Coordinates of C-alpha atoms in Angstrom, one line a residue:
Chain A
X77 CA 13.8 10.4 -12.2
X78 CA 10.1 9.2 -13.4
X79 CA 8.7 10.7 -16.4
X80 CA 5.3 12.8 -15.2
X81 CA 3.2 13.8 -17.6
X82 CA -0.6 14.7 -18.3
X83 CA -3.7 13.2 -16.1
X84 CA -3.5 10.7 -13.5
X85 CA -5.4 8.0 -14.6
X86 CA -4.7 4.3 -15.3
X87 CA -2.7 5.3 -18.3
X88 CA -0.3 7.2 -17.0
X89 CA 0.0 10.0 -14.0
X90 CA 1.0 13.6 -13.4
X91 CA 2.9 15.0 -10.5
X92 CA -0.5 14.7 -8.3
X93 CA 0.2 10.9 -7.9
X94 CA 3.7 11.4 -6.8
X95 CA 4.4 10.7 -2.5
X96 CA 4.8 13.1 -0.5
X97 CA 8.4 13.6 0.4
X98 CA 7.7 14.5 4.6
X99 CA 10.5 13.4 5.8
X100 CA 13.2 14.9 3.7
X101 CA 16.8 15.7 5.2
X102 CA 17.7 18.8 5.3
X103 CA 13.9 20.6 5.2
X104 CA 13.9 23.9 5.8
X105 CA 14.0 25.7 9.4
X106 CA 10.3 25.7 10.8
X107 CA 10.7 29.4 11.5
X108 CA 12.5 32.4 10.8
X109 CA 13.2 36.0 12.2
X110 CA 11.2 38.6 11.1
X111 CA 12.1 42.0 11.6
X112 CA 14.0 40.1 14.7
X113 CA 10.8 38.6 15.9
X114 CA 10.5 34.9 15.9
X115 CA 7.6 33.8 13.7
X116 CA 6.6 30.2 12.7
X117 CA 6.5 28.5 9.1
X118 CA 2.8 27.3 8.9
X119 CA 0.2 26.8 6.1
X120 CA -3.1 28.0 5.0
X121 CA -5.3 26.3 2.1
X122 CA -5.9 29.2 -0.4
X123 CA -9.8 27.5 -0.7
X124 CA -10.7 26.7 2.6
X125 CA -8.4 28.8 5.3
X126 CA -7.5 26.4 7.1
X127 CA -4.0 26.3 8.6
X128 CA -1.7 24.0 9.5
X129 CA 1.7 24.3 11.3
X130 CA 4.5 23.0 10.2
X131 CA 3.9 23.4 6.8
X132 CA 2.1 20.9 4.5
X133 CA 0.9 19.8 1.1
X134 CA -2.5 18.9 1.8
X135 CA -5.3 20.9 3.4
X136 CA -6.5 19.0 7.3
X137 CA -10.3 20.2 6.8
X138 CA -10.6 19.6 3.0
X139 CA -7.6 17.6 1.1
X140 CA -7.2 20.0 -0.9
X141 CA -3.7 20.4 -2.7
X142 CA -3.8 24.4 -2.3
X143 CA -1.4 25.3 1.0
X144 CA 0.8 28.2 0.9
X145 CA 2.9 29.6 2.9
X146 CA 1.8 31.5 6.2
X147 CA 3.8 33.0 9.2
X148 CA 2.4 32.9 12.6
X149 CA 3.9 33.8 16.2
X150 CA 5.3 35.1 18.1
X151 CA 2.7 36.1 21.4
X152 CA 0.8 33.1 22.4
X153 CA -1.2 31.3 25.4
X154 CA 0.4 28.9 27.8
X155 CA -2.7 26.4 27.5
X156 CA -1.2 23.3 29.9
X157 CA 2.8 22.1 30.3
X158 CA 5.2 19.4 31.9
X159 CA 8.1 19.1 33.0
X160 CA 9.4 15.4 31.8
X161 CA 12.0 13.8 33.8
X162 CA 11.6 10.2 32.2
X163 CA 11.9 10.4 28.2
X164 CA 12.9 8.2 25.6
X165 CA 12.8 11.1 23.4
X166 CA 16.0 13.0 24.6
X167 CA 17.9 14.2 27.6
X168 CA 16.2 15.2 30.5
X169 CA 14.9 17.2 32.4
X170 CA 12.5 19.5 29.7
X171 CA 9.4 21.3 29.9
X172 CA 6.9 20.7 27.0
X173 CA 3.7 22.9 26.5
X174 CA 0.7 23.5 24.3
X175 CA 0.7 27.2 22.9
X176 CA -2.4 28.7 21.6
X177 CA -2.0 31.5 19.4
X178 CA -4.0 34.2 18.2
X179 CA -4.6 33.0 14.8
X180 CA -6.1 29.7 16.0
X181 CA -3.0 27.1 15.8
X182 CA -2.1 25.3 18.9
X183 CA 1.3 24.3 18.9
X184 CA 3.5 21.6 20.6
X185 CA 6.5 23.9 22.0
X186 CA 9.7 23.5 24.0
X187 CA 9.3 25.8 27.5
X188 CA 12.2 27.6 28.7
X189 CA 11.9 28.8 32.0
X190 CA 14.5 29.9 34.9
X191 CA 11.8 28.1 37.3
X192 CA 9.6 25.8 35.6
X193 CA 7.7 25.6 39.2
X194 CA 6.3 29.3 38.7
X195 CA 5.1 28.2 35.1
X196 CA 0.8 28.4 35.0
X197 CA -1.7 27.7 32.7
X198 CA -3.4 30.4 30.6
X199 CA -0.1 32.9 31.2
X200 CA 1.5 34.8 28.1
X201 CA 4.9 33.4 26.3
X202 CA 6.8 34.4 23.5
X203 CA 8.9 32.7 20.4
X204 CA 12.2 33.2 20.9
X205 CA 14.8 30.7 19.3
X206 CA 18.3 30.4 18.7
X207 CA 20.3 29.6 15.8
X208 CA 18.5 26.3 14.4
X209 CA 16.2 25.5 17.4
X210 CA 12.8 27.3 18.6
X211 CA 10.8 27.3 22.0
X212 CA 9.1 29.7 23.9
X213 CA 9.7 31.8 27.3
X214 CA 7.2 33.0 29.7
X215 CA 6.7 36.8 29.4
Chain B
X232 CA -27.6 -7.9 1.2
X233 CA -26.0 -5.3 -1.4
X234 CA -24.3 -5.9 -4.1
X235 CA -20.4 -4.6 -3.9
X236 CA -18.7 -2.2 -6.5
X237 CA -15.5 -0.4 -6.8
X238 CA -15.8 3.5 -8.1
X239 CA -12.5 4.7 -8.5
X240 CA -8.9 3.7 -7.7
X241 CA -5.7 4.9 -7.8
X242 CA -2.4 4.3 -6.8
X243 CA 1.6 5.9 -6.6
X244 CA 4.1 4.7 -8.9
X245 CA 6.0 1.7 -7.1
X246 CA 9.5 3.0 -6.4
X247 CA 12.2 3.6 -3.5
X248 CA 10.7 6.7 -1.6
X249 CA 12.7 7.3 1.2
X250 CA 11.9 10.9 2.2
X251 CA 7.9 9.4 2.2
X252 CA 6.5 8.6 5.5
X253 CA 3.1 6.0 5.6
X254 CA 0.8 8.9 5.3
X255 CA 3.5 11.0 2.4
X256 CA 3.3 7.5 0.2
X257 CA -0.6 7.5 0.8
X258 CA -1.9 10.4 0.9
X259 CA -1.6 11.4 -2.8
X260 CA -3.4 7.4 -3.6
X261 CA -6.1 8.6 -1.3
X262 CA -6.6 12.0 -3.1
X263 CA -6.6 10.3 -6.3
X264 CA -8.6 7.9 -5.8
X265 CA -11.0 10.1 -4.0
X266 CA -11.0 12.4 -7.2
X267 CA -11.7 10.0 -9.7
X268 CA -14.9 8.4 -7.9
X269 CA -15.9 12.3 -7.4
X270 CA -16.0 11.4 -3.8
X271 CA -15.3 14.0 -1.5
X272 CA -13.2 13.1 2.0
X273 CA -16.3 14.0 4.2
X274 CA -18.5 11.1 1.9
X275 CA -16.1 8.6 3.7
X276 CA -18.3 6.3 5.7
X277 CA -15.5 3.7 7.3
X278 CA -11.8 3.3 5.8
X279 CA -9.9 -0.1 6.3
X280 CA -5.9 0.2 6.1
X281 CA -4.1 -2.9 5.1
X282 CA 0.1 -2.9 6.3
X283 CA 2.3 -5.4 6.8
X284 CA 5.0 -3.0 8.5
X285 CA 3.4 0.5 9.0
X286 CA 3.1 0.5 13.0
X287 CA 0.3 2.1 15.2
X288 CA -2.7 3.8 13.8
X289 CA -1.5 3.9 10.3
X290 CA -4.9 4.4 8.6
X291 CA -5.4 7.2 11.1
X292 CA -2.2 8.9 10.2
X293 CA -3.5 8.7 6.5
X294 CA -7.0 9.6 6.8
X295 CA -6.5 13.0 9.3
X296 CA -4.3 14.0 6.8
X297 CA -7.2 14.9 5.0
X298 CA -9.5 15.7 7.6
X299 CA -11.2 11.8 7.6
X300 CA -12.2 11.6 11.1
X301 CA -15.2 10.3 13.3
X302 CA -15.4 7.4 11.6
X303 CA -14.5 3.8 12.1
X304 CA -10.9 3.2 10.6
X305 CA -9.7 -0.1 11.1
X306 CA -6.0 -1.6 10.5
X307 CA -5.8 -4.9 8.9
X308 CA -2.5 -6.7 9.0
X309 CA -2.0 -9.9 6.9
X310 CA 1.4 -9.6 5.6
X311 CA 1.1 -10.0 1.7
X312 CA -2.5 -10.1 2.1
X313 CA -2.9 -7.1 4.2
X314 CA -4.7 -5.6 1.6
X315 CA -6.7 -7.7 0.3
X316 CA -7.9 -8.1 3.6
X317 CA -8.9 -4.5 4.0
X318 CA -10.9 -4.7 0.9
X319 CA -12.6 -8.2 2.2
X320 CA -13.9 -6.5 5.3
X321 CA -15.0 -3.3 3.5
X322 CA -17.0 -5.8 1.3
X323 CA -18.6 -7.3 4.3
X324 CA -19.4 -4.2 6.0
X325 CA -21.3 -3.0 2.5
X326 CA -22.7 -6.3 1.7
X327 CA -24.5 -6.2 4.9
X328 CA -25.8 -2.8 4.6
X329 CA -23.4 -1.3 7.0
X330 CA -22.2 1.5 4.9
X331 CA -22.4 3.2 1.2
X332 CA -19.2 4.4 1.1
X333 CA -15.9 2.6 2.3
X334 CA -12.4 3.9 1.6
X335 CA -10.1 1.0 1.1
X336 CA -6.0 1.7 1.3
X337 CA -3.2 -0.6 1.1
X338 CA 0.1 0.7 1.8
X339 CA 4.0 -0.5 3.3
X340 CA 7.1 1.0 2.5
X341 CA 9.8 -1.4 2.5
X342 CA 12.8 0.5 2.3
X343 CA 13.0 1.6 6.1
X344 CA 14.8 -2.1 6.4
X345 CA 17.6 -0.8 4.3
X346 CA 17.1 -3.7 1.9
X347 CA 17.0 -7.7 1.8
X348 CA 14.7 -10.5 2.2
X349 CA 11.6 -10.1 4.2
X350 CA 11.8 -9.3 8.1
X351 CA 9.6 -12.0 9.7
X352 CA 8.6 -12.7 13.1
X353 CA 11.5 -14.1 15.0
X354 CA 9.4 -15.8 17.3
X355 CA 9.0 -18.5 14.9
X356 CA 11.0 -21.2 15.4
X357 CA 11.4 -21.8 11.6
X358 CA 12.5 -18.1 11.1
X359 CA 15.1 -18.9 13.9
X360 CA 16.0 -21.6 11.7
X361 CA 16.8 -18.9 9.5
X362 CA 13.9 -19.9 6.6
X363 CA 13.0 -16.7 4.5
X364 CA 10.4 -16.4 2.1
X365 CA 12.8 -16.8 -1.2
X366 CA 13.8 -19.7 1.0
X367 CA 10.4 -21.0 1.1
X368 CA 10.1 -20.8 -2.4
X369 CA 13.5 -22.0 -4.1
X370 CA 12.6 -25.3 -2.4
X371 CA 9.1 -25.1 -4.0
X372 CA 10.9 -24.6 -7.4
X373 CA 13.6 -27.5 -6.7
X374 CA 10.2 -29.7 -5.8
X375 CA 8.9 -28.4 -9.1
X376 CA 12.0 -29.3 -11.2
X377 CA 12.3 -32.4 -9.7
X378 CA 9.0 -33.6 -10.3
X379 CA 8.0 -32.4 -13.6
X380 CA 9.5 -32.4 -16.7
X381 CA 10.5 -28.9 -16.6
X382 CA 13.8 -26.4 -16.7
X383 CA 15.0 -23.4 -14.8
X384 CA 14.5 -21.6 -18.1
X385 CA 10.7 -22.6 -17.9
X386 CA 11.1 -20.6 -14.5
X387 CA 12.7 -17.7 -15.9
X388 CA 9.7 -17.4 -18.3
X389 CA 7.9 -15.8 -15.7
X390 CA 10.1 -12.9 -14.9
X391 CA 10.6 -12.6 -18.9
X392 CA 6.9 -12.5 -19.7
X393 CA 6.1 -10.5 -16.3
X394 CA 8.7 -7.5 -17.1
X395 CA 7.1 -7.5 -21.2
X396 CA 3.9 -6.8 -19.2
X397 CA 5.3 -3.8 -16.8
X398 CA 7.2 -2.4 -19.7
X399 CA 3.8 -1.2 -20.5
X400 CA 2.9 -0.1 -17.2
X401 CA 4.4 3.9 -16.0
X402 CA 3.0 2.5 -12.6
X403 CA 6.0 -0.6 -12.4
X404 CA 9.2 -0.1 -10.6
X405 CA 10.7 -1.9 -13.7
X406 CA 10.0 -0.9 -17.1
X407 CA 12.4 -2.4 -19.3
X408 CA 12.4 -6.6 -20.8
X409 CA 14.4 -9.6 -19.9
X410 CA 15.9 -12.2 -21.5
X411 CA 16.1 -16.1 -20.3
X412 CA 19.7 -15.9 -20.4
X413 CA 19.5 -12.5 -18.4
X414 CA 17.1 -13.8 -15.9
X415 CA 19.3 -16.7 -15.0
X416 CA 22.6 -15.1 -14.9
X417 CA 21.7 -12.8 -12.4
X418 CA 22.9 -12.9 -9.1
X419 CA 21.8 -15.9 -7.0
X420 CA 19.3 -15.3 -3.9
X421 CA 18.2 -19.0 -3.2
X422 CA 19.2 -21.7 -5.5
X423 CA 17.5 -22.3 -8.1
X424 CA 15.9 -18.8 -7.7
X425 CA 18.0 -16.3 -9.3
X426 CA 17.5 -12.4 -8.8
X427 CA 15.2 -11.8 -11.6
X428 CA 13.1 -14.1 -10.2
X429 CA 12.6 -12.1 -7.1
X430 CA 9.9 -9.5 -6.8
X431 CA 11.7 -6.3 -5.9
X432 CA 11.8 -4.9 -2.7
X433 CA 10.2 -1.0 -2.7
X434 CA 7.4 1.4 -1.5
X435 CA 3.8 2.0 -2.5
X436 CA 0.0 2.7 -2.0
X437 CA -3.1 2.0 -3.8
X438 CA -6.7 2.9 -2.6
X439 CA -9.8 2.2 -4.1
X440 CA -13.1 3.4 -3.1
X441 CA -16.1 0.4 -2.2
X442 CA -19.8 1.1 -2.8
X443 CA -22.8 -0.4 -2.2
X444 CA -25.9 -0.3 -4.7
X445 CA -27.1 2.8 -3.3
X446 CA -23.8 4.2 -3.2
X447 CA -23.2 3.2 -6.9
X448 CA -26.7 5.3 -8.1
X449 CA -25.4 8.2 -6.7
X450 CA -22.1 8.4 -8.0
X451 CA -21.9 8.8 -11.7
X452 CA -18.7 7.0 -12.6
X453 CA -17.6 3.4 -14.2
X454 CA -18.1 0.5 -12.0
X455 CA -16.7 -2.8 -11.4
X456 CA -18.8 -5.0 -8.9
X457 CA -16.8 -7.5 -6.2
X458 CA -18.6 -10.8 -7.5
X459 CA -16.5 -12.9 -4.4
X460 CA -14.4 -11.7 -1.5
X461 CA -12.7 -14.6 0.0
X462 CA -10.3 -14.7 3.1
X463 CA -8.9 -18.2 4.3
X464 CA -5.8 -19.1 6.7
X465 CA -3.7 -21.9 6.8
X466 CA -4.3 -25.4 8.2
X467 CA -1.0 -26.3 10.4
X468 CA 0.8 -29.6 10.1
X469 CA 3.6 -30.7 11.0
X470 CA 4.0 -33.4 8.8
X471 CA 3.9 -33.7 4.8
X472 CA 3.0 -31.6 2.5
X473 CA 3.0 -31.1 -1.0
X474 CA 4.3 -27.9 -1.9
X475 CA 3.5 -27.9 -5.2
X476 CA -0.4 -28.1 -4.3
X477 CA -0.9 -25.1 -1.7
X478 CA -4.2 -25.6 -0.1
X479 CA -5.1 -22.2 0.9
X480 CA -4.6 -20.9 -2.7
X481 CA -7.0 -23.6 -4.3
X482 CA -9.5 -23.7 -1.4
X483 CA -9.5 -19.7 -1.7
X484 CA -10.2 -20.2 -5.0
X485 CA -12.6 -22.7 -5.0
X486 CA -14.4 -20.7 -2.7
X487 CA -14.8 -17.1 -4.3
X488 CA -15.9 -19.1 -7.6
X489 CA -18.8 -20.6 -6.1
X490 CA -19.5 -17.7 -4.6
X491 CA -19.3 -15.3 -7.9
X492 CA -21.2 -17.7 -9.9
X493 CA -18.5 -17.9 -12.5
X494 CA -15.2 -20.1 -12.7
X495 CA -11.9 -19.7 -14.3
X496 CA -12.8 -20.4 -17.9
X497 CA -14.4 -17.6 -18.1
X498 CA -11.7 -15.1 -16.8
X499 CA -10.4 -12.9 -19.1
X500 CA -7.4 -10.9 -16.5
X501 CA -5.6 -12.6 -13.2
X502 CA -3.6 -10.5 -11.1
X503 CA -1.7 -13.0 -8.8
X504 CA 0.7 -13.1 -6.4
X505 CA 4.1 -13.5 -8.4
X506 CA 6.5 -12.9 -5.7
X507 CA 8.5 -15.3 -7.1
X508 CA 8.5 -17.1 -10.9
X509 CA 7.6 -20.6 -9.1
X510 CA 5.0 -18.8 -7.1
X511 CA 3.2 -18.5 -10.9
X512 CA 3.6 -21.6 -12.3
X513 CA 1.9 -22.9 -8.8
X514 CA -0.5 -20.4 -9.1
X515 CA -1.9 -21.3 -12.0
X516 CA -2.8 -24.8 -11.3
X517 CA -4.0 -23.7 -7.7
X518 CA -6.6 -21.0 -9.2
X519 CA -7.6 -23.7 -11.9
X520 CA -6.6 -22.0 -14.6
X521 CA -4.7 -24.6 -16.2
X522 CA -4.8 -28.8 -14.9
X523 CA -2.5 -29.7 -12.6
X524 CA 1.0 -30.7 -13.8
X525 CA 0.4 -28.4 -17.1
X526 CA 1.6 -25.3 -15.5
X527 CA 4.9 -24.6 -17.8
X528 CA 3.2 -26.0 -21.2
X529 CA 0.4 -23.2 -20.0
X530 CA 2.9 -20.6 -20.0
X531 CA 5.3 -21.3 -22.6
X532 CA 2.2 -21.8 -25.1
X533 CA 1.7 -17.8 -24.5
X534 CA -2.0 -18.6 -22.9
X535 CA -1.7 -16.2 -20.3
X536 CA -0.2 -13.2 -21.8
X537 CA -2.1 -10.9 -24.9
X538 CA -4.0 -12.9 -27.4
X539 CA -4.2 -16.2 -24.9
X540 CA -6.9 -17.7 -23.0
X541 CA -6.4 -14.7 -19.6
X542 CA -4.0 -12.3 -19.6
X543 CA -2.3 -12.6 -16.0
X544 CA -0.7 -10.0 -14.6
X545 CA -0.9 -7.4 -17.2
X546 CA 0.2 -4.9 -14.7
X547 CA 4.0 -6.2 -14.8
X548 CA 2.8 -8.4 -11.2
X549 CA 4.7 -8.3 -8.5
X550 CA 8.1 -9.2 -10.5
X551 CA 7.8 -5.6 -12.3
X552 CA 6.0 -3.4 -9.7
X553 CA 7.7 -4.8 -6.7
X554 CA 6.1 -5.9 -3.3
X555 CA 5.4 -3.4 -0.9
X556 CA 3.6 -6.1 1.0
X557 CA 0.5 -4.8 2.2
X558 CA -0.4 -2.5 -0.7
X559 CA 0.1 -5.4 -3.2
X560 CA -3.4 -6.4 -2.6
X561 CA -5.1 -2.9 -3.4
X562 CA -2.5 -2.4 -5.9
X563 CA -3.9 -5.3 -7.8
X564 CA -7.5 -4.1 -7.2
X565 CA -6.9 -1.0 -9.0
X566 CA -5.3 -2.7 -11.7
X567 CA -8.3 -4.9 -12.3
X568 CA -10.5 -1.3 -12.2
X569 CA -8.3 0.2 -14.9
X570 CA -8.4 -2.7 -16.7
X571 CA -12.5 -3.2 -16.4
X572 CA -13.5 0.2 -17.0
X573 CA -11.5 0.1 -20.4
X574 CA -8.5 2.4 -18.4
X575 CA -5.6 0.7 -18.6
X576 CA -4.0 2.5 -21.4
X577 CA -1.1 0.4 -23.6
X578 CA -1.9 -2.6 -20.9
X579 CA -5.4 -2.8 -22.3
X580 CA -6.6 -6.4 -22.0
X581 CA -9.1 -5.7 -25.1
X582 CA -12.7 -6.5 -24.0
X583 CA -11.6 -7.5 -20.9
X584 CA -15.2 -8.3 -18.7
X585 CA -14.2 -10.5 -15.5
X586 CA -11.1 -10.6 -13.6
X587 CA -9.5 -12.6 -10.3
X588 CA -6.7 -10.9 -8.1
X589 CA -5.2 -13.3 -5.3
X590 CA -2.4 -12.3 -3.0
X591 CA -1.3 -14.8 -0.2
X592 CA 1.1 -14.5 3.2
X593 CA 3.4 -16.4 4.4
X594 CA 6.2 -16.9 6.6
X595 CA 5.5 -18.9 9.8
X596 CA 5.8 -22.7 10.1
X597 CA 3.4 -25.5 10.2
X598 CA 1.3 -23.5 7.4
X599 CA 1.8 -23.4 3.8
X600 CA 0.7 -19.6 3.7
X601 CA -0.9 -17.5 6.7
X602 CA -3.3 -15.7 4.8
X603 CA -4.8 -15.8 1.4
X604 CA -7.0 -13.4 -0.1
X605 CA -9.0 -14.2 -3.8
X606 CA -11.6 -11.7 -5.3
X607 CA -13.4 -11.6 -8.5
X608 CA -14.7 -9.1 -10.3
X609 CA -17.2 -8.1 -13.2
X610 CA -17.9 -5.3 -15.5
X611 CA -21.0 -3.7 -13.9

């Protein structure tokens, strides 16, 4: 372990001039069940409001080092979707989609749908999740 | 034409950070640097992103991390000069009036290859030959030794002065000293070089923020003005060369001093690129610091450490911090800040008023390096 103490400067640094540790094993969920409702981990600069999902260290509209902890979910807006049958990302076929929610976060989600052909843009869906995975389902 | 200054720099302490992505290691550089020009994010006129390994759009992934956006932001890779680079073209773009304010970042993280030498392009058919850069430099050294009158010890000077220097510095990977006898009874990478006379592999990011004039009245905050900014390539050949005289170091050199007005005399702090001991002693004859063929009587006489004609690498180099190629070069920039603006703490070169930081790339055949970088700087 470093030593961090004081001002960051060229003398020495404080915890301020330490990385970022964004890709840690074994982060946290990015959600959790609330009152059995499925609501996402986001966060929200205490200065400037502005939110962020998943949860970060630094604010998007300001930098500042101020973001705490915010819950978010679980109606939200089917803006557009796709059903990808060629991926090097993972096993095919899944249905990705861009969820607008009321607080003003769009998020990238996972689609589950018994017929992915009656999906449309602009129709409600819901968090739902299962024990260590999250997506939505059209309501 | 305006006249160039840094305002403020900052950079992470070089380590191992493997739960950091690109943007993780730089981000908190960026901030800091930001903070102590008392520039905000939205001041940000341009931003140039030097990395040797970083992949697409790695300035991009930096900056929107704190909302830097609509703005050029150009990626710049040179290998080991990668950042130097990035602060040579936010020089040009200020120097001719382009922009006030230009956020430089250098940044690689090195331990996503899991350790080793240097992965270089394969399509080189001296790479397939299986040269790597200690490679290129143990047969440097062996030229060395066997034309002058000097010892491996004289080599392991380097790495024994160099980690005296980071012990000083809470910014160096290594913080302790060596011993001669240590140096060469370490493991050996390629003979002569031992593994003390390897710069460390590791992570890191530096940024520093480039003004112009204008953008200098406006900020209240020390200064350092960019008296040269000089980039050069290599010249292939594919016959001789001498590798104890590397061209593109000395032409570099040569270059930023006519350029600055002021030669290496009159120097009072070098950061150069150390990679390796022999890469030093090389060095210092190539950036005319000492004549050629006086290299190891330079160093042995203590003229480049505290209380010597210029203090180089007072930040530990490359041997202490390690080399996370492509922040190296704004690594070193921020070092020469500190170390202008009377900042650098126990590392304090005392009155120190100009300064030279050279970083250089190698690793494809036919050239003796593929990009070299030298800037000089004065107190403003």
């Amino acid at each position: 372990m470093r030593e961090v103490s004081g001002a960051t400067n060229g003398s020495g640094y404080g915890a301020d001039a330490l990385p970022i540790e964004d890709m840690k094993e074994g982060a946290k969920k990015p959600f959790e069940l609330v009152d059995g409702q499925v609501r996402l981990r986001g966060s929200k600069s205490r200065s400037s409001g502005g939110m962020a999902f998943p949860e970060r260290e630094v604010c998007l509209e300001t930098g500042a080092r101020d973001m705490e902890p915010f819950l978010f979910g679980g109606d939200g807006v089917l803006y557009s979707f796709s059903t990808v049958h060629v991926s090097s990302s993972g096993p095919v076929p899944y249905t990705l989609g861009y969820v607008d929610f009321p607080c003003g976060l769009r998020v990238l989600a996972h689609v589950v749908a018994d017929d992915p052909d009656s999906l449309r843009c602009d129709q409600a869906v819901q968090l739902r999740a299962t024990d260590d995975s999250w997506f939505v389902v059209p309501v | 034409m305006s006249k160039v200054y840094m305002v403020g720099a900052a950079m992470v302490p070089m380590a191992k950070y493997r739960n950091s992505s690109y943007s993780g290691l730089a981000v908190p550089a960026v901030l800091n640097a930001l903070k102590s020009a008392g520039v905000s994010p939205k001041d940000i006129q341009s931003v140039v992103c030097g990395h040797a390994f970083g992949g697409m759009l790695t300035g991009q992934r930096i900056v929107k991390e704190l909302g830097i956006g609509s703005i050029p932001v150009l990626n710049v890779d040179n290998a080991c000069s990668g950042g130097a680079s990035a602060l040579n073209a936010a020089y040009k773009d200020i120097e001719a009036g382009r922009y006030d304010i230009v956020l430089v970042i250098g940044v690689d993280k090195l331990t996503q290859f899991g350790g080793g030498t240097l992965p270089l392009v394969t399509e080189d058919p001296e790479v397939r030959q299986g040269m790597v850069m200690p490679a290129l430099y143990a047969m440097r050294a062996r030229r060395y030794l066997h034309e002058r009158d000097a010892t491996v010890e004289d080599l392991a000077l380097v790495s024994v002065k160099a980690r005296r220097h980071g012990a000083n510095n809470p910014y160096a990977q290594f913080r302790s000293e060596v011993n001669v006898q240590e140096v060469l009874a370490s493991r050996p990478i390629c003979d002569p070089l031992t593994l003390l006379q390897c710069c460390p592999t590791g992570d890191g990011a530096a940024a520093v923020i480039v003004v112009s004039e204008a953008g200098r009245r406006k900020l209240n905050v020390p200064a350092v003005r960019v008296a040269a900014s000089i980039l050069h390539s290599g010249q292939v050949t594919a016959g001789f060369r001498d590798m104890l005289n590397p061209q593109i170091s000395s032409d570099s050199a040569n270059d930023a001093y006519k350029q600055a007005g002021f030669g290496p005399g009159d120097l009072d702090v070098v950061e150069l690129h150390d990679a390796f001991t022999i890469a030093e002693l090389v060095y210092y004859e190539a950036l005319g610091l000492c004549r050629r063929g006086e290299s190891a009587d330079f160093l042995k006489s203590g003229k480049t450490t505290y209380g010597g004609q210029v203090v180089v690498n007072p930040s530990g180099g490359l041997l202490s911090k390690g080399h996370p190629v492509g922040a190296s070069g704004v690594a070193q920039a921020a070092e020469v800040y500190w170390q202008l603006t009377g900042q650098a703490g126990k590392r304090q070169v005392p009155g120190a008023k100009r300064a030279l930081s050279h970083v250089t790339g190698g690793g494809i055949s036919g050239l003796d390096h593929g990009a070299c970088t030298v800037h000089l700087y004065e107190c403003a």
